[in-house]
XYZ file of C-alpha atoms in Angstrom:
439
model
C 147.946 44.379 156.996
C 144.024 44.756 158.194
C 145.621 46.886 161.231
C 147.939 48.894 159.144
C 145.152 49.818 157.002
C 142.701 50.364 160.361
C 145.563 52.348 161.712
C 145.856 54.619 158.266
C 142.180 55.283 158.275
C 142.294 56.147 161.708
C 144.470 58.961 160.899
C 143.419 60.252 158.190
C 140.039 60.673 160.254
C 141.582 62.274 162.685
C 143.984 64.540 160.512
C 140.392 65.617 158.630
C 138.624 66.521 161.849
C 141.454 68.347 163.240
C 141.257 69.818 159.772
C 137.691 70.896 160.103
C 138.228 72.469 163.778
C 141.520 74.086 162.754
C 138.992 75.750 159.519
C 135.720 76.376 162.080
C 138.396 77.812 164.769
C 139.731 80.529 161.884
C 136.043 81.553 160.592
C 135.712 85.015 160.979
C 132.060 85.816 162.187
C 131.424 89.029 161.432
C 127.714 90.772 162.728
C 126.288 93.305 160.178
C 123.647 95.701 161.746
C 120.526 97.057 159.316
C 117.252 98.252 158.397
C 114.401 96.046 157.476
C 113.830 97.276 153.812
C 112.907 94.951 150.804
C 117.011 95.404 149.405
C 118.482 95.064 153.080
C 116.379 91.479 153.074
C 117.803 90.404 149.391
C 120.506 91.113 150.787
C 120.464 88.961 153.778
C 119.073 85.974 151.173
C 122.233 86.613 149.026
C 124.494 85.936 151.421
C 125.762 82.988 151.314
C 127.080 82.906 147.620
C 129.405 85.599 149.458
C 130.036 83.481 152.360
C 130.684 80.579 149.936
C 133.101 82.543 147.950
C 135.086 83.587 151.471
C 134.791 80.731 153.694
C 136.660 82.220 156.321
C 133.898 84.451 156.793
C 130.502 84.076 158.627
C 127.719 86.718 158.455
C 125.452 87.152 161.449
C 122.456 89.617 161.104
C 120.386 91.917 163.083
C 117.548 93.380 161.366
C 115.779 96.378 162.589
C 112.857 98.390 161.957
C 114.818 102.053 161.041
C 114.239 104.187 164.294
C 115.146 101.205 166.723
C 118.424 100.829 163.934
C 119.677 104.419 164.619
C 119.397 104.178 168.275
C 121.026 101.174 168.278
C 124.289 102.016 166.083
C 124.718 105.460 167.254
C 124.927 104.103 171.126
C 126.807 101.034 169.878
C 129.747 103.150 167.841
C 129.786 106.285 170.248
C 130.537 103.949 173.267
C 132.860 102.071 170.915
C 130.920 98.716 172.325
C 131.599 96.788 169.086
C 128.663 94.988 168.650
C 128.462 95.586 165.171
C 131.364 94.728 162.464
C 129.065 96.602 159.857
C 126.369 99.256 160.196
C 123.740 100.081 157.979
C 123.838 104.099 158.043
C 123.564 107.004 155.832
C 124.259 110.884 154.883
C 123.555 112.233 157.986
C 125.882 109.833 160.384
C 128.779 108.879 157.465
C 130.575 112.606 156.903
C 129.860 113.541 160.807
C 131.215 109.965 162.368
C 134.319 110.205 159.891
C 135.431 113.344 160.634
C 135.310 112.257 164.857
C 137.454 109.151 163.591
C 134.731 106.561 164.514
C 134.545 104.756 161.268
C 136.991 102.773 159.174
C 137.243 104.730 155.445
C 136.034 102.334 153.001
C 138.648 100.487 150.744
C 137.711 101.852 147.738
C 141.214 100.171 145.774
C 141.494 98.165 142.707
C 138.387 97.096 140.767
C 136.056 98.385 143.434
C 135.416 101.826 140.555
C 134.524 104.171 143.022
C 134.298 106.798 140.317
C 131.181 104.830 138.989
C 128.989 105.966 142.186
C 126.842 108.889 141.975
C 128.886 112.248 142.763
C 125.950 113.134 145.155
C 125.838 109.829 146.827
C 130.068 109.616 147.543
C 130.175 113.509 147.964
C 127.111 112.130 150.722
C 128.914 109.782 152.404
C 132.399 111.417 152.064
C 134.314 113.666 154.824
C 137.166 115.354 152.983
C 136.821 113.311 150.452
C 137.473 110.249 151.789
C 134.375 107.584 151.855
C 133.570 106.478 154.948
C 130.420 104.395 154.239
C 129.528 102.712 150.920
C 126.652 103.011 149.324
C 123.730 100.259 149.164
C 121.040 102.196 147.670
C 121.095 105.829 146.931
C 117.670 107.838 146.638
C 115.546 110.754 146.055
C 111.560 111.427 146.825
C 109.332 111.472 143.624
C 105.538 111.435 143.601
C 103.749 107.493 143.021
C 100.502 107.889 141.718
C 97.703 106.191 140.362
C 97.157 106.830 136.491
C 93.889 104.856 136.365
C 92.364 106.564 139.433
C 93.612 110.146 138.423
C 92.856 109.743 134.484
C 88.738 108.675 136.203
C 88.631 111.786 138.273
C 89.349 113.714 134.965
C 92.607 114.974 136.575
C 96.292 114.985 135.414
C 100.039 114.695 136.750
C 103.079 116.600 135.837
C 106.424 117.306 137.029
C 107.190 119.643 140.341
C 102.917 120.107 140.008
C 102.472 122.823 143.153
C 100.944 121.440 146.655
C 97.806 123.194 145.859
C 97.362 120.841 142.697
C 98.312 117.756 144.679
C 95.564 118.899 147.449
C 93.199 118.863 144.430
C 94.396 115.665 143.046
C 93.960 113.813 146.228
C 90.520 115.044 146.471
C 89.444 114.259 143.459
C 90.685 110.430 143.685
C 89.849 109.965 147.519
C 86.953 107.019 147.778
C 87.105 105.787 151.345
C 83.701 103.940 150.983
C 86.369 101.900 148.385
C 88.967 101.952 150.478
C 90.774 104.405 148.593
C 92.593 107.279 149.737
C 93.427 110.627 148.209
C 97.269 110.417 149.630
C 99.396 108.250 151.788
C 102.475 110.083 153.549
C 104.833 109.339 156.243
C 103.302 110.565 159.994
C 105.503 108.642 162.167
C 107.615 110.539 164.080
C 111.482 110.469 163.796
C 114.181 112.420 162.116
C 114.593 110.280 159.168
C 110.787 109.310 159.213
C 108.300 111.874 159.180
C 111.077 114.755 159.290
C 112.583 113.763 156.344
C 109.592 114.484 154.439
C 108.555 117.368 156.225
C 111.592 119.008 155.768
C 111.212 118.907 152.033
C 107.645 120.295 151.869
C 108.557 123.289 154.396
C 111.397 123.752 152.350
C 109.161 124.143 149.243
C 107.402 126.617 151.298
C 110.532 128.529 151.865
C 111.272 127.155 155.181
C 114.353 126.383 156.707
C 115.304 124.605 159.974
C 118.098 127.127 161.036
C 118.880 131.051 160.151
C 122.354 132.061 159.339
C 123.160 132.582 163.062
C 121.577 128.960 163.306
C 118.902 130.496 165.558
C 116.182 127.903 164.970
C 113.220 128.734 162.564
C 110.499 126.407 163.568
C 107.748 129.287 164.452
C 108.256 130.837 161.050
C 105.150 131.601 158.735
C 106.873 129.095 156.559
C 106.932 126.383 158.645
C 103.553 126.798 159.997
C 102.022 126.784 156.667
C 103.718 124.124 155.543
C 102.943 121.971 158.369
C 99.421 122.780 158.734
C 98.705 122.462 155.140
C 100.241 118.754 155.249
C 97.977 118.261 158.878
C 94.931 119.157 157.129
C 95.931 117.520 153.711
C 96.596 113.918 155.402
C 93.336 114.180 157.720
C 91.128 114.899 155.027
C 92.932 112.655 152.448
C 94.984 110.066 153.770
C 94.337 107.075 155.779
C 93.465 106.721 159.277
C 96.065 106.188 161.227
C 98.764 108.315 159.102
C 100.617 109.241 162.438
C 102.095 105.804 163.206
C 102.727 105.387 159.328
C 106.485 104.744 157.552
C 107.960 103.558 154.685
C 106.867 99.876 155.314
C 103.201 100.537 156.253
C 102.513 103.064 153.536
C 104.251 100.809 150.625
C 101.573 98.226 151.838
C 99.087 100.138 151.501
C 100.036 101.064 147.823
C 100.373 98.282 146.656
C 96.860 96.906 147.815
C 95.522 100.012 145.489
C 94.469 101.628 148.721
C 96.472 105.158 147.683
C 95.533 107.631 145.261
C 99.197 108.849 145.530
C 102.347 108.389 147.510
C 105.162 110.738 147.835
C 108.433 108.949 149.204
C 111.376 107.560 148.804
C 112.498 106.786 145.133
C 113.780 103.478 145.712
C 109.784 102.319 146.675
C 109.916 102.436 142.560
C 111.022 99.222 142.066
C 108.495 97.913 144.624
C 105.520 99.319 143.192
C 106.085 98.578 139.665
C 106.431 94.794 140.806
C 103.229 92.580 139.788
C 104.682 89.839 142.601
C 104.355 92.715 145.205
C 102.066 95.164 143.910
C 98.369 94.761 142.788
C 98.332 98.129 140.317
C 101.570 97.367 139.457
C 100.693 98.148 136.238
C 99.074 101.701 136.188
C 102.001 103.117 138.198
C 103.128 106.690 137.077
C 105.818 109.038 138.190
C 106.449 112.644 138.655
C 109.075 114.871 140.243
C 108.283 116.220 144.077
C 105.594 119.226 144.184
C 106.464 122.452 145.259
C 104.658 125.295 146.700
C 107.369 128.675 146.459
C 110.862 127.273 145.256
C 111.991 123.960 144.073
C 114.583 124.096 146.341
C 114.877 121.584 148.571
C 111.802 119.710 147.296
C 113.059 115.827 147.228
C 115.850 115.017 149.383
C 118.944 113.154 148.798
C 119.755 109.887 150.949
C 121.722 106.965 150.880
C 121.280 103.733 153.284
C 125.337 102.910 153.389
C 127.504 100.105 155.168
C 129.819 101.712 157.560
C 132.599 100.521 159.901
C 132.696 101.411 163.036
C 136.894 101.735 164.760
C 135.426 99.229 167.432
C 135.461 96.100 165.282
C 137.899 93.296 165.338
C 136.967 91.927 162.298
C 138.432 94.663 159.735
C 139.537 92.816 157.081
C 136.281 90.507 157.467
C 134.076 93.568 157.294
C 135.797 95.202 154.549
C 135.574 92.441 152.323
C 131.884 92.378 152.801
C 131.105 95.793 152.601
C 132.954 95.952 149.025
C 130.729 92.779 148.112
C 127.392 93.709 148.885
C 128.013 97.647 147.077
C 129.999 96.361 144.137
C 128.616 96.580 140.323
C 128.893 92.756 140.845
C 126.401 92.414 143.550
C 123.919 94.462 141.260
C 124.909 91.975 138.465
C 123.945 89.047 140.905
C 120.466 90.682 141.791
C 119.947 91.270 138.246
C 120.822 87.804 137.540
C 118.715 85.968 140.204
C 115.673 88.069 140.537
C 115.325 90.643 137.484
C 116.576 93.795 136.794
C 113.710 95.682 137.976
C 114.268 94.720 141.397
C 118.492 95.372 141.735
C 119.149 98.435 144.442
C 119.663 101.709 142.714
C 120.971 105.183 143.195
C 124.230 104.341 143.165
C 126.172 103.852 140.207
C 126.166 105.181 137.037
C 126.967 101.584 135.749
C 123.683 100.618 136.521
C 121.285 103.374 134.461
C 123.450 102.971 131.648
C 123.035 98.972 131.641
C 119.667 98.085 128.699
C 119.057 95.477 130.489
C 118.073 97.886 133.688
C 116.396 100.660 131.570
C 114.332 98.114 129.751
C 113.067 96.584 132.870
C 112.929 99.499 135.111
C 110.140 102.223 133.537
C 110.882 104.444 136.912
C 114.657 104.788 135.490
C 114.852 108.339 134.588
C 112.295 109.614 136.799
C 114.716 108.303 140.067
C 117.903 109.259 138.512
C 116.150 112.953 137.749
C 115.598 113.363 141.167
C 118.725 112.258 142.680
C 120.662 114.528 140.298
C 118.158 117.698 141.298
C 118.834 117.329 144.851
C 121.543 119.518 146.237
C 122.305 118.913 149.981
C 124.495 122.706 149.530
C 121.685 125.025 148.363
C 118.582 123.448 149.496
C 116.637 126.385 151.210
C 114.966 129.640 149.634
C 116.777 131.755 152.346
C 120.183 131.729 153.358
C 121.284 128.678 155.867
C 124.244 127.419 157.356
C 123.919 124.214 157.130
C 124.122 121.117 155.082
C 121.835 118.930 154.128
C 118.283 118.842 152.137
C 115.979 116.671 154.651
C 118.296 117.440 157.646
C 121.059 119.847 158.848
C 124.612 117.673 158.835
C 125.355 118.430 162.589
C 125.335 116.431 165.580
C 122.804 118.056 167.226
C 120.292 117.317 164.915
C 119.219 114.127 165.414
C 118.347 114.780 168.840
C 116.553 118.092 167.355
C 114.596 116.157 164.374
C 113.448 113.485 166.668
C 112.111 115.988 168.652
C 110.177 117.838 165.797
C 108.572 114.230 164.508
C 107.276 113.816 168.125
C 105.606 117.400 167.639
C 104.540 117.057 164.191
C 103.073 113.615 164.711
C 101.329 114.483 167.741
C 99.567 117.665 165.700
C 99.103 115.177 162.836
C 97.017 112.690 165.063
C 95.733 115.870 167.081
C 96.623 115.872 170.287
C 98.064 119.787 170.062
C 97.701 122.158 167.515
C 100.204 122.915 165.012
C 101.187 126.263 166.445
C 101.879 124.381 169.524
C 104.088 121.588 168.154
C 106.121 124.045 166.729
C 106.695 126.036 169.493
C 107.648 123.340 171.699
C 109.696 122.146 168.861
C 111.929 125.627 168.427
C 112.278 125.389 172.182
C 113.786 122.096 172.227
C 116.276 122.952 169.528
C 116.877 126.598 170.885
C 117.674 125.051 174.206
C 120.273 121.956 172.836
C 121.991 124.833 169.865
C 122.378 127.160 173.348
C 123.967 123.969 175.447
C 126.339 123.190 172.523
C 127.644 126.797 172.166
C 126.378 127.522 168.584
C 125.329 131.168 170.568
């Protein structure tokens, strides 16, 4: 009896671990490639209720700071290495990689409600209208500003105020002896980084990056104004340094009260307004982007998406997660766990029309007021060929723009003038829109 017994337990051990290495054999491990922004890292933390929920699945991530991100991907999915299962991408890389057939389109079926994004945002990352990257968080640009500091100087904020007034502003609230600065603004070069707010400014000043001929436009009186007004605004008024400063490094230094005013990306909103993360939390205001000729073009119109690359092995794996981490649920599950102040926005309509979201988030209708403004098809004074507010949707560009933020940087921190930059800049892009046969 004692041996039949043994001999059953025996087995049933035996049956359970070739149980568990039959289940650890079929887990899918799946590697998901993004940016190291506060939402990307929720993200990450959130994981495993989705792993949970699918088993079968594993998710293994590489986080990297943006222009090391782009690099990476865009060698990864042109060389079809497969490295990634997932990429974090956006606007620029979506519409152009779908139309070359290097990304999966994004299963958009059943209760996914892919009517409930932002038109902008799917138009975005759409390529004859079919999605081919879904969005995490959709965004604008929008001026951050201290009231306290700007009420002191005897000084005031409004909507689409001109460049001239936020010269003024920055002025008036700049106490360096404090450790306060006028303005904080990107200076570190890269397409996406210190390009993508350039761009808007020179557009404000009636730039544009190509004519209709797409002859580059970089020497124009346009762009040299603009630039050199942003040079000379950021030396006199921002904080030292500004030329190695992004996203990450200028956030920080908002919310240690060491900016007067920050104009970036809309999604910093929920950041700033956060009294876990932020020290004037509570004296944030908002305005729409400044403008100097047109409004056109002022704020620009991005969306950090999940893409899948062709390469991948792990379709159904990737698709899954994908759907999870942009569905109304996830939002529901930030919400949930850490306050609705703090979910990713920009993306769905759901979301601004949820109380619990316009209670909690005060920057609510300024963000969604500057997504809807920006229009990627009419964003410069003068006629252009192109797409795109804060970058022209063709191939070439990236290789352009990272050029210009190398330029602009180097004029920002002074090591050539601004007339220079820009010259060497036009001659870069003249020289790779002559190689690719655009004339």
């Amino acid at each position: 009896m004692n041996n039949t017994i043994k001999n059953a337990v025996t087995l049933t051990v035996s049956l359970s671990a070739a149980v568990i290495a039959v289940n650890a054999a079929a887990q899918t491990e799946i590697t998901v490639a993004t940016v190291n922004n506060g939402h990307m890292i929720e993200m990450q933390k959130l994981t495993p209720i989705f792993e949970k929920a699918n088993p079968d699945i594993k998710v293994k991530w590489v986080t990297l700071e943006e222009g090391v991100l782009r690099q990476n991907v865009t060698q990864d999915i042109a060389n079809k290495s497969g490295l990634y299962d997932v990429m974090t991408i956006g606007m620029y890389e979506a519409p152009i990689w779908g139309e070359r057939g290097w990304l999966q389109a994004v299963d958009t079926s059943g209760n996914y409600d892919k009517a409930d994004i932002l038109p902008s945002i799917r138009d975005g990352l759409s390529y004859k209208g079919t999605m081919y990257a879904s969005p995490f968080y959709g965004e604008s640009s929008m001026v951050m500003y201290r009231k306290d500091l700007v009420e002191a100087a005897g000084m005031e904020m409004n909507d689409r105020d001109s460049w001239d007034h936020i010269r003024d502003v920055a002025a008036a609230v700049n106490d360096p002896s404090k450790g306060i600065y006028g303005i904080c603004l990107r200076g570190k070069a890269g397409w996406g980084d210190n390009m993508a707010f350039m761009t808007t400014m020179a557009n404000s000043f009636g730039a544009r990056w190509f004519d209709e001929n797409w002859k580059p436009q970089l020497e124009s009186n346009e762009w040299k104004t603009a630039v050199n007004f942003y040079v000379n605004l950021v030396n006199k008024y921002g904080p030292p340094g500004s030329s190695s400063n992004s996203f990450n490094e200028s956030l920080a230094l908002f919310n240690e009260g060491k900016c007067g005013m920050w104009i970036d990306a809309t999604i910093a909103a929920s950041f700033v307004t956060d009294p876990k993360q932020s020290k004037v939390a509570d004296q944030v205001g908002f305005a729409q982007s400044p403008i100097s000729v047109t409004e056109k073009g002022a704020n620009w119109l991005w969306s950090w998406a999940l893409g899948i690359p062709v390469a991948t092995k792990n379709v159904d794996a990737a698709q899954k997660f994908v759907r999870w981490a942009t569905s109304k649920e996830y939002i529901q599950l930030v919400g949930n766990t850490n306050g609705w102040a703090a979910v990713p926005t920009g993306t769905r309509s759901s979301t601004y029309a949820n109380p619990k979201f316009q209670k909690a988030a005060v920057f609510a209708e300024a963000e969604l007021k500057a997504i809807n403004s920006a229009n990627p098809n009419d964003s410069t004074l003068k006629p252009s060929p192109y797409v795109g507010v804060q970058f022209a949707a063709i191939p070439e560009f990236q290789a352009i723009g990272t050029t210009a933020g190398q330029m602009v940087s180097g004029a920002l921190a002074g090591s050539m003038s601004v007339d220079q930059a820009l010259k060497n800049a036009n001659r870069a892009a003249d020289r790779q829109m002559r190689q690719a046969g655009y004339y």
